[in-house]
mmCIF file of C-alpha atoms in Angstrom:
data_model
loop_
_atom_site.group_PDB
_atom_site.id
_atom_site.type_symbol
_atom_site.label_atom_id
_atom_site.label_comp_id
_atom_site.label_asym_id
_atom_site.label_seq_id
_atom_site.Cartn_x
_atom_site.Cartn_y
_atom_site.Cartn_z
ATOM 1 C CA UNK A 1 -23.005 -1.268 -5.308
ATOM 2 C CA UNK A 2 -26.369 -0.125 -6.435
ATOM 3 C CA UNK A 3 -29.045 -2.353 -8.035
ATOM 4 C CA UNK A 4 -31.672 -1.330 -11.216
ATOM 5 C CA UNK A 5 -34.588 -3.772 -12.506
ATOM 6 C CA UNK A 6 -33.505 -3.171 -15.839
ATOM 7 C CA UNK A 7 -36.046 -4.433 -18.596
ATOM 8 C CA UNK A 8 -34.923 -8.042 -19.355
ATOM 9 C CA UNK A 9 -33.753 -8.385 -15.379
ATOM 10 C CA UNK A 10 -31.779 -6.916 -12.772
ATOM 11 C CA UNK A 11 -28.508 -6.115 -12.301
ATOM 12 C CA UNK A 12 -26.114 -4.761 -9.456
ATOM 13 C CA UNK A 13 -23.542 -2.059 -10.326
ATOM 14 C CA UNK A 14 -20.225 -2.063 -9.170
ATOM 15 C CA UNK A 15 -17.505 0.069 -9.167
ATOM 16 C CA UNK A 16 -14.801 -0.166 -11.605
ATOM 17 C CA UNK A 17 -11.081 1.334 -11.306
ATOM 18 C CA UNK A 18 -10.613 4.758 -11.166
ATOM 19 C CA UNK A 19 -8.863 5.724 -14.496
ATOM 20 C CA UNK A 20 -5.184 7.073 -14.303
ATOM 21 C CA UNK A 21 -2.660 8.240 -16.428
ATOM 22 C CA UNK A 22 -1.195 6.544 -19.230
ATOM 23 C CA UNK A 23 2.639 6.376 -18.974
ATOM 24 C CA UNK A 24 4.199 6.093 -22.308
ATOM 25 C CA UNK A 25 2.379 3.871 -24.845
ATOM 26 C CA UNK A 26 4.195 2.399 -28.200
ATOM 27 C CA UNK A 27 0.616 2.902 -29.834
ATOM 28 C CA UNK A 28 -0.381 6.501 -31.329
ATOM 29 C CA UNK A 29 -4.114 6.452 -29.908
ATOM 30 C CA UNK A 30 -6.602 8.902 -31.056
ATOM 31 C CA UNK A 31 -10.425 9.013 -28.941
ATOM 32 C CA UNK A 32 -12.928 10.597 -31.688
ATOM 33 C CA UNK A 33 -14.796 12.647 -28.908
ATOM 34 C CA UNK A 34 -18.473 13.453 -28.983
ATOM 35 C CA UNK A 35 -19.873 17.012 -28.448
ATOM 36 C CA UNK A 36 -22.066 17.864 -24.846
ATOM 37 C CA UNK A 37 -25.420 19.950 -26.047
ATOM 38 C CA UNK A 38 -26.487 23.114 -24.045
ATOM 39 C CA UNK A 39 -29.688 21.531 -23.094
ATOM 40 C CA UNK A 40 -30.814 24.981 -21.854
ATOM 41 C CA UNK A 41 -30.802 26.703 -25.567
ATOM 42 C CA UNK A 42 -33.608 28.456 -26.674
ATOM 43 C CA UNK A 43 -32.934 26.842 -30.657
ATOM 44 C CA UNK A 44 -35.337 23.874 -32.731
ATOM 45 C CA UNK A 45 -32.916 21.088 -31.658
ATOM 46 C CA UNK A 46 -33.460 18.750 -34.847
ATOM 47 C CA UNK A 47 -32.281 22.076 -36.946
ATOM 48 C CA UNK A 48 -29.863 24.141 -34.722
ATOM 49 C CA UNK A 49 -27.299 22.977 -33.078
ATOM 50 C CA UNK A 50 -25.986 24.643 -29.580
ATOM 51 C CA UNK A 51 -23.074 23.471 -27.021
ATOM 52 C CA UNK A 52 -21.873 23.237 -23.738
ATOM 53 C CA UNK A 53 -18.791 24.574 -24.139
ATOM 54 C CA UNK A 54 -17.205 24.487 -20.966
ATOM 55 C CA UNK A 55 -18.699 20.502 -20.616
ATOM 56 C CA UNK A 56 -17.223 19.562 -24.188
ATOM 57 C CA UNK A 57 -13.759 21.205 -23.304
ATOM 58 C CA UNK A 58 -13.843 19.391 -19.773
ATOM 59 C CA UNK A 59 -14.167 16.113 -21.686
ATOM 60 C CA UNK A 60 -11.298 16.567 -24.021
ATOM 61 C CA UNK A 61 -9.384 17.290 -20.600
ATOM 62 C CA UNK A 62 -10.185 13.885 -19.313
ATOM 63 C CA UNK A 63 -9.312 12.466 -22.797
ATOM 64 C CA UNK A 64 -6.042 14.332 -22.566
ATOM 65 C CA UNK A 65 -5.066 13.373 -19.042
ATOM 66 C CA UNK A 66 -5.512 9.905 -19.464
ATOM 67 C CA UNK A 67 -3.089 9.963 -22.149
ATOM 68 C CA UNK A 68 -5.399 10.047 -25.245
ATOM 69 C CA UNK A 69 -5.117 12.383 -28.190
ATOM 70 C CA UNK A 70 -8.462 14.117 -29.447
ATOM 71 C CA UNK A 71 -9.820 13.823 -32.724
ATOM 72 C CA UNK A 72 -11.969 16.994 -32.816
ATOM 73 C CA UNK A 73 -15.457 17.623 -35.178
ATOM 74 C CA UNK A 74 -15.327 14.051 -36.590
ATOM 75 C CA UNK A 75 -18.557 11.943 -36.961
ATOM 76 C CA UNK A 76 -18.884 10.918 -32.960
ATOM 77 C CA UNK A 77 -19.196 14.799 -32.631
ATOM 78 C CA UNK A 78 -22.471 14.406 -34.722
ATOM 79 C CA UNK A 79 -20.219 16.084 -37.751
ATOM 80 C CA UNK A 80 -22.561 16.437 -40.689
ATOM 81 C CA UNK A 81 -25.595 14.649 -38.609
ATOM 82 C CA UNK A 82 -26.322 17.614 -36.279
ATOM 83 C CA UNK A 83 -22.876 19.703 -36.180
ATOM 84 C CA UNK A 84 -22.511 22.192 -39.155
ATOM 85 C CA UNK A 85 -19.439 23.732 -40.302
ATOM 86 C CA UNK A 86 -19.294 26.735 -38.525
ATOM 87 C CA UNK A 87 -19.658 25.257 -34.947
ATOM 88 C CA UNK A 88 -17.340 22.654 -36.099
ATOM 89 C CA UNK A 89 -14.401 25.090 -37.192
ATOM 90 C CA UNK A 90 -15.269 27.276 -33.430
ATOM 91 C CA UNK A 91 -14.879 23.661 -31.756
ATOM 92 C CA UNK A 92 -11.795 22.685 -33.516
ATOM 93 C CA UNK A 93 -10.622 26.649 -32.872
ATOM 94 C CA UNK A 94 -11.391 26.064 -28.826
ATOM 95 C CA UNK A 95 -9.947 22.471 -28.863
ATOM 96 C CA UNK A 96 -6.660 23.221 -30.527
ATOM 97 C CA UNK A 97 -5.994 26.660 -28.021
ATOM 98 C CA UNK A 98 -6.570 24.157 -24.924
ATOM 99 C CA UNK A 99 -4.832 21.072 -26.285
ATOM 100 C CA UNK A 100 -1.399 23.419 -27.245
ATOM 101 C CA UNK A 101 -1.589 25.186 -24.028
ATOM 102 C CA UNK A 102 -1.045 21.782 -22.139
ATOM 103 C CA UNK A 103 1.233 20.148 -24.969
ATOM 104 C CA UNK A 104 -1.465 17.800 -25.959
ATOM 105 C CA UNK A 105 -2.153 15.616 -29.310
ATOM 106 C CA UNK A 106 -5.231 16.780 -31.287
ATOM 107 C CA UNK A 107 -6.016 16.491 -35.261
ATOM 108 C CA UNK A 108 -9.310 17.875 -36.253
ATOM 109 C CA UNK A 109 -11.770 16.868 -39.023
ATOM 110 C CA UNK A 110 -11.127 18.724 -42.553
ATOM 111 C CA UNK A 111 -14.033 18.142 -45.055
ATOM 112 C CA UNK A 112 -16.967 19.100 -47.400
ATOM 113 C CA UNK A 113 -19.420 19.285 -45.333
ATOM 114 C CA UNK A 114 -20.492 23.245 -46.408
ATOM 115 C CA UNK A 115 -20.965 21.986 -49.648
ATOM 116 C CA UNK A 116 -24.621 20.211 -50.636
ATOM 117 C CA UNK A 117 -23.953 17.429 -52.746
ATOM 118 C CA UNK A 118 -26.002 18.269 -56.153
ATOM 119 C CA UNK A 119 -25.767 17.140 -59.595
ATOM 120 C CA UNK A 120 -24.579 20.437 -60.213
ATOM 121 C CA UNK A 121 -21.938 20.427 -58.083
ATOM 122 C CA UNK A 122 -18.181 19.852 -59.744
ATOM 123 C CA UNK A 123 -15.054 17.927 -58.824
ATOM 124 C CA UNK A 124 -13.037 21.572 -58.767
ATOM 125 C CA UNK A 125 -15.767 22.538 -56.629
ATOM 126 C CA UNK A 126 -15.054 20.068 -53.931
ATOM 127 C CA UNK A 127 -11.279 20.468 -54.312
ATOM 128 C CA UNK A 128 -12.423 24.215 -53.336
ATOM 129 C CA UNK A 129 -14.283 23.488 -50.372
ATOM 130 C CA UNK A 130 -11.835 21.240 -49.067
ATOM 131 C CA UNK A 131 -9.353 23.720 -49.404
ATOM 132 C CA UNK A 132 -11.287 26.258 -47.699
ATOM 133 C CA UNK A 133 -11.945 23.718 -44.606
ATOM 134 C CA UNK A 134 -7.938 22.530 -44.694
ATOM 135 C CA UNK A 135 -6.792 25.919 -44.391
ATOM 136 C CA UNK A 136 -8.666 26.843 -41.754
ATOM 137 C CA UNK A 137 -8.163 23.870 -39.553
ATOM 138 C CA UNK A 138 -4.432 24.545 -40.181
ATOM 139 C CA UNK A 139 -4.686 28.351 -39.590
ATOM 140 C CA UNK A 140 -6.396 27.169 -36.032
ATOM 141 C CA UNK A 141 -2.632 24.781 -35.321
ATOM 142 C CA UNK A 142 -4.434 21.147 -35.787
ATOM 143 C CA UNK A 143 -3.183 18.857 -38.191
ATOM 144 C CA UNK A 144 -5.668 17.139 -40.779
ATOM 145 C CA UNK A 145 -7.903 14.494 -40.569
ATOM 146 C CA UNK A 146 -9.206 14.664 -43.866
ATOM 147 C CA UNK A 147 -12.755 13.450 -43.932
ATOM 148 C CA UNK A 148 -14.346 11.260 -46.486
ATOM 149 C CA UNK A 149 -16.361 13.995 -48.705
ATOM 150 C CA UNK A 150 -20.524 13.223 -49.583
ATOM 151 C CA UNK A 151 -20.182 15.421 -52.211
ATOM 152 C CA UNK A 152 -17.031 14.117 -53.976
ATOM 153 C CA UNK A 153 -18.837 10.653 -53.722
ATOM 154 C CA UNK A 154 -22.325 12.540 -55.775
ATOM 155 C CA UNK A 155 -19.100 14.714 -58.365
ATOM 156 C CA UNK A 156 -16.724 11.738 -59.119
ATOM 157 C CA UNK A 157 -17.098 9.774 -62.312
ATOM 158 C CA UNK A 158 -14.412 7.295 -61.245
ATOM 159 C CA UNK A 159 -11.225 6.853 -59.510
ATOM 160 C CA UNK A 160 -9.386 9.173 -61.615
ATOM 161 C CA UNK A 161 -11.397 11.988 -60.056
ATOM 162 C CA UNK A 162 -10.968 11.037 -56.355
ATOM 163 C CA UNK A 163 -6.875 10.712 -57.210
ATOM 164 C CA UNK A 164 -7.151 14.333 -58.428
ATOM 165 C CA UNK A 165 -8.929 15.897 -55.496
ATOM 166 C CA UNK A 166 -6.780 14.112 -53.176
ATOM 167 C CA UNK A 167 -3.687 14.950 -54.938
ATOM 168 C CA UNK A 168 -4.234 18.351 -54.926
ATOM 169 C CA UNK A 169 -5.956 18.983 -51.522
ATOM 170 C CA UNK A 170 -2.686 16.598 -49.998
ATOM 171 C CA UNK A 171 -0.317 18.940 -51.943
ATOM 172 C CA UNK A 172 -1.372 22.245 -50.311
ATOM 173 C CA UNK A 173 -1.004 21.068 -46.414
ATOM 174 C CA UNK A 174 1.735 22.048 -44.346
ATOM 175 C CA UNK A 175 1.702 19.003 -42.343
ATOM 176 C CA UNK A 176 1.030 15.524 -43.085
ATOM 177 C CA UNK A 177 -2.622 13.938 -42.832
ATOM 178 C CA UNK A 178 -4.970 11.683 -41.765
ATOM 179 C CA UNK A 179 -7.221 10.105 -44.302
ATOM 180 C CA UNK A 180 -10.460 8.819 -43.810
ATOM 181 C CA UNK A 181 -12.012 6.255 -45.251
ATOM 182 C CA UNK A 182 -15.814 5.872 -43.286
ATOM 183 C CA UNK A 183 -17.574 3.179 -44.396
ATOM 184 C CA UNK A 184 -21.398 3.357 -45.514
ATOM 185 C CA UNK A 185 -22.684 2.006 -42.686
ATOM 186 C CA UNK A 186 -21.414 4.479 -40.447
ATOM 187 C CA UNK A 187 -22.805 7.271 -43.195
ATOM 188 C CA UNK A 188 -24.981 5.777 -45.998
ATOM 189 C CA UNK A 189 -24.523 8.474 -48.318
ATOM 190 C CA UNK A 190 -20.816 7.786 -48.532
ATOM 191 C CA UNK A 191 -21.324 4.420 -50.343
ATOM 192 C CA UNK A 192 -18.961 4.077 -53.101
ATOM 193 C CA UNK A 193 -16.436 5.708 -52.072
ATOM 194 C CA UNK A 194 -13.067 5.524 -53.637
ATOM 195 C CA UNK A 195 -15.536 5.213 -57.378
ATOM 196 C CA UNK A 196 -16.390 1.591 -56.214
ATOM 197 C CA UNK A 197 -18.735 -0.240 -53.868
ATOM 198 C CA UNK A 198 -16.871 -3.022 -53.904
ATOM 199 C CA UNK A 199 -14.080 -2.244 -50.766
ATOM 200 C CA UNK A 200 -11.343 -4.307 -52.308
ATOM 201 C CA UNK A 201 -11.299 -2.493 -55.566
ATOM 202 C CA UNK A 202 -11.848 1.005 -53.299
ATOM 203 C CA UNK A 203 -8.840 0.023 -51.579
ATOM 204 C CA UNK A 204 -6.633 0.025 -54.507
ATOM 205 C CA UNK A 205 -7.345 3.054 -55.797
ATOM 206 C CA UNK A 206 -6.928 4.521 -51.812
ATOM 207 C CA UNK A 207 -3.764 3.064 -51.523
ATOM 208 C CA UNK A 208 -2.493 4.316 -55.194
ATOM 209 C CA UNK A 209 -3.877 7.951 -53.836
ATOM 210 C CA UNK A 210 -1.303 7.372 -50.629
ATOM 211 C CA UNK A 211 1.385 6.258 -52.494
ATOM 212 C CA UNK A 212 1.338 9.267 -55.311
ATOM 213 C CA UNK A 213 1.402 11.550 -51.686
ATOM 214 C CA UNK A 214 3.105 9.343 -49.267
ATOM 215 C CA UNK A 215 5.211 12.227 -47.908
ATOM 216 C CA UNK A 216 1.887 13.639 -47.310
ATOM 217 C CA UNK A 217 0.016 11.424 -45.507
ATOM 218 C CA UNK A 218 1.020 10.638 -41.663
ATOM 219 C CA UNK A 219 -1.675 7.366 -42.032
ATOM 220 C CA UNK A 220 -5.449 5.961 -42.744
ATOM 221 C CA UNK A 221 -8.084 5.360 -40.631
ATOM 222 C CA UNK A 222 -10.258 2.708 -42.167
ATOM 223 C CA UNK A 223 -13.863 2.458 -40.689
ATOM 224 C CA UNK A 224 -15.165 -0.651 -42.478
ATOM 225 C CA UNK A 225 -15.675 -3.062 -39.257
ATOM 226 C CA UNK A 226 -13.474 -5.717 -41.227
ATOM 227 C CA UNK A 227 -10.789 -6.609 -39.625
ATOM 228 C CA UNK A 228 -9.657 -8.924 -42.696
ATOM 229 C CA UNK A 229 -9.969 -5.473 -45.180
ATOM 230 C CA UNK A 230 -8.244 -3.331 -42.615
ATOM 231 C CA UNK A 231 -5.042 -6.088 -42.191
ATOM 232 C CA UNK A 232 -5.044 -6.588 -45.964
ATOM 233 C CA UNK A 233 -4.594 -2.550 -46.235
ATOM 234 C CA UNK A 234 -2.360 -2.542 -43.636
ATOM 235 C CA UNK A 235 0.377 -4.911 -45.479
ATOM 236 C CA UNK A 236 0.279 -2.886 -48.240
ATOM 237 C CA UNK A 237 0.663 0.806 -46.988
ATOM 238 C CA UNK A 238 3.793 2.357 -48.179
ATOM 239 C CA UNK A 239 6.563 2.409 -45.377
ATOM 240 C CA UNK A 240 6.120 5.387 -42.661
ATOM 241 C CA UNK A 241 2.353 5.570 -43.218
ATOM 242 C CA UNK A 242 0.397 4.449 -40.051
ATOM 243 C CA UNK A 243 -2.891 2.653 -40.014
ATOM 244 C CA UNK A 244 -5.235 4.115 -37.577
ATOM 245 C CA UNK A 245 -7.863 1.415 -36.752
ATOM 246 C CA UNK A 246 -11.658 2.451 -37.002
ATOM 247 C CA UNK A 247 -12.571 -1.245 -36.265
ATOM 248 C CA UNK A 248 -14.969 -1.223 -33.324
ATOM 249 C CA UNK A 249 -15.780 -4.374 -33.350
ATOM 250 C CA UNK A 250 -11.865 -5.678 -33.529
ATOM 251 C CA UNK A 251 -9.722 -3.325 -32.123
ATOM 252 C CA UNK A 252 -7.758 -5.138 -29.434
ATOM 253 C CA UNK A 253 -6.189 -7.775 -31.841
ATOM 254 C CA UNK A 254 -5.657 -4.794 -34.830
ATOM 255 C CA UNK A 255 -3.784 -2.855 -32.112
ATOM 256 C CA UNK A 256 -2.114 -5.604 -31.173
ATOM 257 C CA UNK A 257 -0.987 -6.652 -34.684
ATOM 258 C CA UNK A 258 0.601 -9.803 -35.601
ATOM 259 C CA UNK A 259 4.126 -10.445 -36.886
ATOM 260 C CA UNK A 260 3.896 -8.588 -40.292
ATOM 261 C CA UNK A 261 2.542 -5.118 -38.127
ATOM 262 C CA UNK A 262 -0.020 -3.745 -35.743
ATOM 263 C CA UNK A 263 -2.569 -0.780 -35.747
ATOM 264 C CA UNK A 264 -2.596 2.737 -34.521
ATOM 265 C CA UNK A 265 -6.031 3.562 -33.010
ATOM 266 C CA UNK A 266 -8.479 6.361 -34.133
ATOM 267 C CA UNK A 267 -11.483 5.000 -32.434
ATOM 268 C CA UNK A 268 -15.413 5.982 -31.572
ATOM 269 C CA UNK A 269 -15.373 3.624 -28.801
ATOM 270 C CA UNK A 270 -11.950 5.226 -27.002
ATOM 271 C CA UNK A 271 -14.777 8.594 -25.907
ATOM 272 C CA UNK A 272 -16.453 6.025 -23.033
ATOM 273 C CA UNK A 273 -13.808 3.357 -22.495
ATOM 274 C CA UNK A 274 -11.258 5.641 -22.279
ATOM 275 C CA UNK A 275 -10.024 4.523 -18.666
ATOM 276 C CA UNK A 276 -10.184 1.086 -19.781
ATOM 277 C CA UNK A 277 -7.897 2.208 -23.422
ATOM 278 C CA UNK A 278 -5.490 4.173 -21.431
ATOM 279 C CA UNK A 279 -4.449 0.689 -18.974
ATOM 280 C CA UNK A 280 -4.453 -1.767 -21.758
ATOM 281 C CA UNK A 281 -2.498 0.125 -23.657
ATOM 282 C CA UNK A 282 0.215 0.819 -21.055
ATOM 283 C CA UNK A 283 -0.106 -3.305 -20.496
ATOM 284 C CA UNK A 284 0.802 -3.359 -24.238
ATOM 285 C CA UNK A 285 4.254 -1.090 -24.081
ATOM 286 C CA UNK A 286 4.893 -3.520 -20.752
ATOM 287 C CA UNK A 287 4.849 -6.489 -23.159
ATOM 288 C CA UNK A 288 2.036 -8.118 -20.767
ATOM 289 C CA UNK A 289 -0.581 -9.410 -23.474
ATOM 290 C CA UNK A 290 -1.976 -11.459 -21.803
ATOM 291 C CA UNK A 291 -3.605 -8.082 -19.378
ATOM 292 C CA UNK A 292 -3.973 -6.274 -22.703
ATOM 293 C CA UNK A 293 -6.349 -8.522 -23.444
ATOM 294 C CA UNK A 294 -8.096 -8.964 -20.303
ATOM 295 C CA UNK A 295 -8.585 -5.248 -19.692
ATOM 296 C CA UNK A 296 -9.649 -4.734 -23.181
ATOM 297 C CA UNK A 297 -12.028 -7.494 -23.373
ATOM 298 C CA UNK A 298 -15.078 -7.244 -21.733
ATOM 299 C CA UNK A 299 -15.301 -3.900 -23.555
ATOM 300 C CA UNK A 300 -15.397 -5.429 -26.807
ATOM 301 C CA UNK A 301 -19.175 -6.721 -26.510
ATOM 302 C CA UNK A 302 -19.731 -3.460 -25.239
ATOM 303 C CA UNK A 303 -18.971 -1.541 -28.073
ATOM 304 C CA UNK A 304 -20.423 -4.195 -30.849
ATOM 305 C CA UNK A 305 -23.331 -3.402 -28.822
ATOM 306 C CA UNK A 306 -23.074 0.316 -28.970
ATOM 307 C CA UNK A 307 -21.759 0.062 -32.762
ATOM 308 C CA UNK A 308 -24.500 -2.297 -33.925
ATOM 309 C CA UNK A 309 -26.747 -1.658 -36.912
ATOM 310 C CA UNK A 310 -27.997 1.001 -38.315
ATOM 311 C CA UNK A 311 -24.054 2.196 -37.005
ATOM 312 C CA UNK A 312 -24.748 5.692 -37.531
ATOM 313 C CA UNK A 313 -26.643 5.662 -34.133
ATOM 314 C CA UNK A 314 -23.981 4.717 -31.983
ATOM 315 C CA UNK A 315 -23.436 8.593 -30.724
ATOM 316 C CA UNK A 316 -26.520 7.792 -28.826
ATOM 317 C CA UNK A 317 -24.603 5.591 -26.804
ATOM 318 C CA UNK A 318 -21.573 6.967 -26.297
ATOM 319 C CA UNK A 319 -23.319 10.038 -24.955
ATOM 320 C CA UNK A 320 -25.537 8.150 -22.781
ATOM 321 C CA UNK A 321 -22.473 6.015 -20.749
ATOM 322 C CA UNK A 322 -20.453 10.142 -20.467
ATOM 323 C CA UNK A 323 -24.560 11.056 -18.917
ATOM 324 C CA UNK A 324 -24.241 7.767 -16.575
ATOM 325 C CA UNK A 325 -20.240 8.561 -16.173
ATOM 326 C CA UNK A 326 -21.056 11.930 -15.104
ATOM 327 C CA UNK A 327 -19.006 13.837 -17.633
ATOM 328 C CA UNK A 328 -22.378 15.831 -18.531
ATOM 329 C CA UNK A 329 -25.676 16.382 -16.364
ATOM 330 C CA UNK A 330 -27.993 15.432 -18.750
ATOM 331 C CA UNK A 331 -29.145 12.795 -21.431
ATOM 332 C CA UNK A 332 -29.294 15.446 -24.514
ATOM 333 C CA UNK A 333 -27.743 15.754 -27.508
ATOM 334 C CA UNK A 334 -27.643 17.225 -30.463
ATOM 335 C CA UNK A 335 -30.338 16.736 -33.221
ATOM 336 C CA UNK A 336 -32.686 14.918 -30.342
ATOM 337 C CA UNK A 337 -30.766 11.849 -31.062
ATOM 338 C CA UNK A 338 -30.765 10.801 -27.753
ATOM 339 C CA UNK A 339 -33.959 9.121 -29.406
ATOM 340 C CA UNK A 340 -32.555 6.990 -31.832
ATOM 341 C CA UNK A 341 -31.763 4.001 -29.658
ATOM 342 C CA UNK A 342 -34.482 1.943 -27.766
ATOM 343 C CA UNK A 343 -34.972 1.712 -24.294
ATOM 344 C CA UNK A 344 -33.704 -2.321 -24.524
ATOM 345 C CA UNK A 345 -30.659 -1.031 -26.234
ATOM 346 C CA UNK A 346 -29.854 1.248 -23.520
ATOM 347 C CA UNK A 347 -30.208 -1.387 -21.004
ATOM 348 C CA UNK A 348 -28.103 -3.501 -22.472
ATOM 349 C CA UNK A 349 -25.244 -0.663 -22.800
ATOM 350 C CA UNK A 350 -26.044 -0.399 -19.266
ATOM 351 C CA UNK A 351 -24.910 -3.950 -18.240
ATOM 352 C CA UNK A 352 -22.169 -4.538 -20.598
ATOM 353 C CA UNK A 353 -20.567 -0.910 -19.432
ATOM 354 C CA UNK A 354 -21.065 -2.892 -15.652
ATOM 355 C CA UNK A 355 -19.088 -5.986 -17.321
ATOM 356 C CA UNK A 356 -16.702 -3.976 -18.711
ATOM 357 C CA UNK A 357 -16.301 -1.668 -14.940
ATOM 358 C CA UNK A 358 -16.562 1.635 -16.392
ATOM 359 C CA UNK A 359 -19.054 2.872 -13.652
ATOM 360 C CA UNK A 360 -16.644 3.815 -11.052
ATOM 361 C CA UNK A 361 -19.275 5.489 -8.728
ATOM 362 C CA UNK A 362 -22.638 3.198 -9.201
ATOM 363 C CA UNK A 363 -24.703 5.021 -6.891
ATOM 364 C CA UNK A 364 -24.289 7.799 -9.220
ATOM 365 C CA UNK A 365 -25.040 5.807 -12.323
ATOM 366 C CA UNK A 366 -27.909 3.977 -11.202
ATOM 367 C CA UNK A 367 -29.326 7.812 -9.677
ATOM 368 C CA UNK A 368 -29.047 9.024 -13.792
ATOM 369 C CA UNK A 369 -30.289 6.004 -15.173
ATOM 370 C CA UNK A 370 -33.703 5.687 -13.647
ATOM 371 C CA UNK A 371 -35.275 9.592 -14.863
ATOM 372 C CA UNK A 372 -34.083 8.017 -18.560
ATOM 373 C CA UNK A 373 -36.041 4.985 -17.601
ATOM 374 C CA UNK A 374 -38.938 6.703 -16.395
ATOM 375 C CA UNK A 375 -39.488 9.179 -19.086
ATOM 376 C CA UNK A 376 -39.887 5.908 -21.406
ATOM 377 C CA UNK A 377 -42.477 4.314 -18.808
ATOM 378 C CA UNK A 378 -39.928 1.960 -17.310
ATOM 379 C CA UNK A 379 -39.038 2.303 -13.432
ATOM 380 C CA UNK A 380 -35.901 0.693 -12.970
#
C-alpha cells in the first residue's frame, strides 16, 4: 500500500490482480491503443510528432498477451490530433509485422486524414485518398478499420454522396471492414456525419450503406456514448455484420447484450483496463454474469471519468494511468496534450483507477504520481 494527499483528500493505493491471459472469449474485443512519445526528440512537440517505438510496440505486446486484439493509428493514438499520416502508415507497418509474427488480431485505421478538408476539395477526391490509405494498410497485411473522413463530412451534399464513397472505397478491399462511425464529441469537426446531425436519420442512411456492401463489411463501431442509438443499430444490422461497441460509458451491459443480441467491443477504455477486460470477459464465455459484472464495474466510473466532456481529451488519461502503470517512463505525449486535463481531473483518475485495482504495484504508482503533482504546485 502506498498513500498520496491527493487534492480533494487522501487516499491509500492498493494493489490490484496481476493481469493474465485470456482463455477463449465468445466476444471479438478490440483495445484502440494509444501511441508512447520519444520524450527525448529534438522536434516542436505541438507540430511534429516523434515515438517511442520500442515502448509503443511493448504495449501492443501486453494488449496481445492478455488476449486483446489491437486497433492500430485510430483516434486514442492521437490520429489526426497529433499523429499524421505518414507515422501512422510506419506504425500500422511495425504493428502488423509484430502482431503476424505471433498470430495476433490487429485492424488498423484507413482514412482521409492527408487530405485538408477545403471547399475545394471533391467527393472523387476523397474516394481517392481513401483509396490511397486502404491500399496501403492492406499492402502492410491489416484489415480495415475505415475511419470516419473530415473531409467527406466538408465534400458531401447529402447522403447520396457518402453511399457513393463508401460503395466504392468497400468495393475495392480484399477483406471485409470495419466502419466507423465517431461521434462529434469525440472529433467536433465530424458533426454531421452520414449528411445529418440528427443520429437517427444518420443511422439510416449508415445502415442502407452496410446493407448495399454487406459482404463487405465484417461490422460497425458506433462511438456515440448512447447506448439506446447503439442497441437500436444493433437490431437492425444485416445478419453476419458485428457491432463493435464504442460506448465508454456503457460497455459492460452492450457486451453483454440482451435476448435480441450483444456487442463486440472496439473500445478507448480497453488501452488501461485491459487486465480488468481480459477477466470479465473470460467470466462472460464461463456464463458467470454475475463476476462479469463485478469485475467490470468499478471501471465503469472510471472511464466516464476519463471520457467526460470535451471527449476528445480523454488520450490524456489513458496515457497518464500506462505512465502510473509503468508501461512508459514518462508523462508525455504527443502534441503536449498531457496538458489538456486539470490537475483535479487527474486525481480523480487516480482514485477511481485505485477503485477499479488497476495499480498492481502502488509503491510504483504513487513514486510517478507525485513529480506530475509537483510540476503543477501540488505535493501529494
Amino acid at each position: 500500500m502506498a498513500s498520496l494527499t491527493l487534492p480533494g483528500g487522501a487516499v491509500t493505493l492498493t494493489a490490484g490482480p496481476i493481469p493474465t491471459a485470456a482463455d477463449g472469449w465468445n466476444r471479438v474485443a478490440y483495445a484502440a491503443a494509444h501511441v508512447v512519445a520519444d520524450p527525448l526528440a529534438d522536434n516542436d512537440p505541438w507540430i511534429d510528432s516523434a515515438v517511442d517505438w520500442d515502448r509503443t510496440l511493448a504495449f501492443r505486446d501486453h494488449l496481445w498477451s492478455l488476449g486483446l486484439g489491437v486497433a492500430e493509428a485510430m483516434d486514442t493514438a492521437q490520429r489526426g490530433m497529433g499523429l499524421d499520416w505518414s507515422t501512422s502508415l510506419e506504425l500500422i507497418q511495425r504493428s502488423t509485422a509484430l502482431a503476424k509474427a505471433g498470430g495476433h488480431l490487429i485492424a488498423s485505421g484507413a482514412g482521409t486524414d492527408h487530405l485538408m478538408p477545403g471547399p475545394d476539395v471533391t467527393v472523387d477526391d476523397v474516394i481517392r485518398a481513401y483509396e490511397e490509405q486502404c491500399e496501403a494498410v492492406e499492402a502492410a497485411g491489416s484489415r480495415v478499420i475505415l475511419m470516419a473522413s473530415r473531409a467527406l463530412v466538408r465534400a458531401a451534399r447529402g447522403a447520396d454522396d457518402y453511399a457513393r464513397v463508401y460503395e466504392r472505397v468497400l468495393g475495392g478491399l480484399s477483406q471485409p471492414a470495419i466502419l466507423h462511425w465517431l461521434g462529434e464529441m469525440f472529433d467536433p469537426s465530424l458533426e454531421g456525419y452520414w449528411g445529418s446531425t440528427d443520429h437517427m436519420v444518420a443511422m439510416d442512411t449508415a445502415l442502407s450503406v452496410i446493407e448495399q456492401s454487406a459482404d463487405k463489411v465484417d461490422g460497425i463501431k458506433i462511438s456515440l456514448l448512447s447506448a439506446e442509438k447503439e442497441i437500436a443499430m444493433r437490431r437492425r444490422l444485416p445478419d453476419g455484420v458485428r457491432m463493435y461497441t464504442g460506448d465508454d460509458f456503457n460497455y459492460p451491459d452492450l457486451i453483454a447484450g440482451d435476448e435480441q443480441g450483444f456487442s463486440h467491443a472496439l473500445l478507448g477504455i480497453f488501452d488501461p483496463i485491459a487486465g480488468v477486460a481480459s477477466r470479465a470477459l473470460g467470466q462472460l464465455r464461463q456464463g458467470d454474469l454475475d463476476g462479469y459484472h463485478a469485475t467490470f464495474g468499478p471501471s465503469v466510473p472510471l472511464s466516464r471519468h476519463i471520457f467526460r466532456a470535451p471527449t476528445r481529451f480523454y488520450k490524456t488519461g489513458v496515457v497518464f494511468l500506462a505512465y502510473l502503470c509503468g508501461h512508459q517512463d514518462h508523462f508525455t505525449m504527443i502534441g503536449g496534450q498531457e496538458s489538456a486535463r486539470s490537475t483535479l481531473h487527474l486525481a480523480e483518475i487516480i482514485r477511481l483507477a485505485n477503485a477499479s485495482g488497476l495499480f498492481t504495484d502502488p509503491d510504483m504508482a504513487a513514486a510517478r504520481a507525485r513529480p506530475v503533482f509537483a510540476t503543477r504546485g501540488v505535493e501529494v
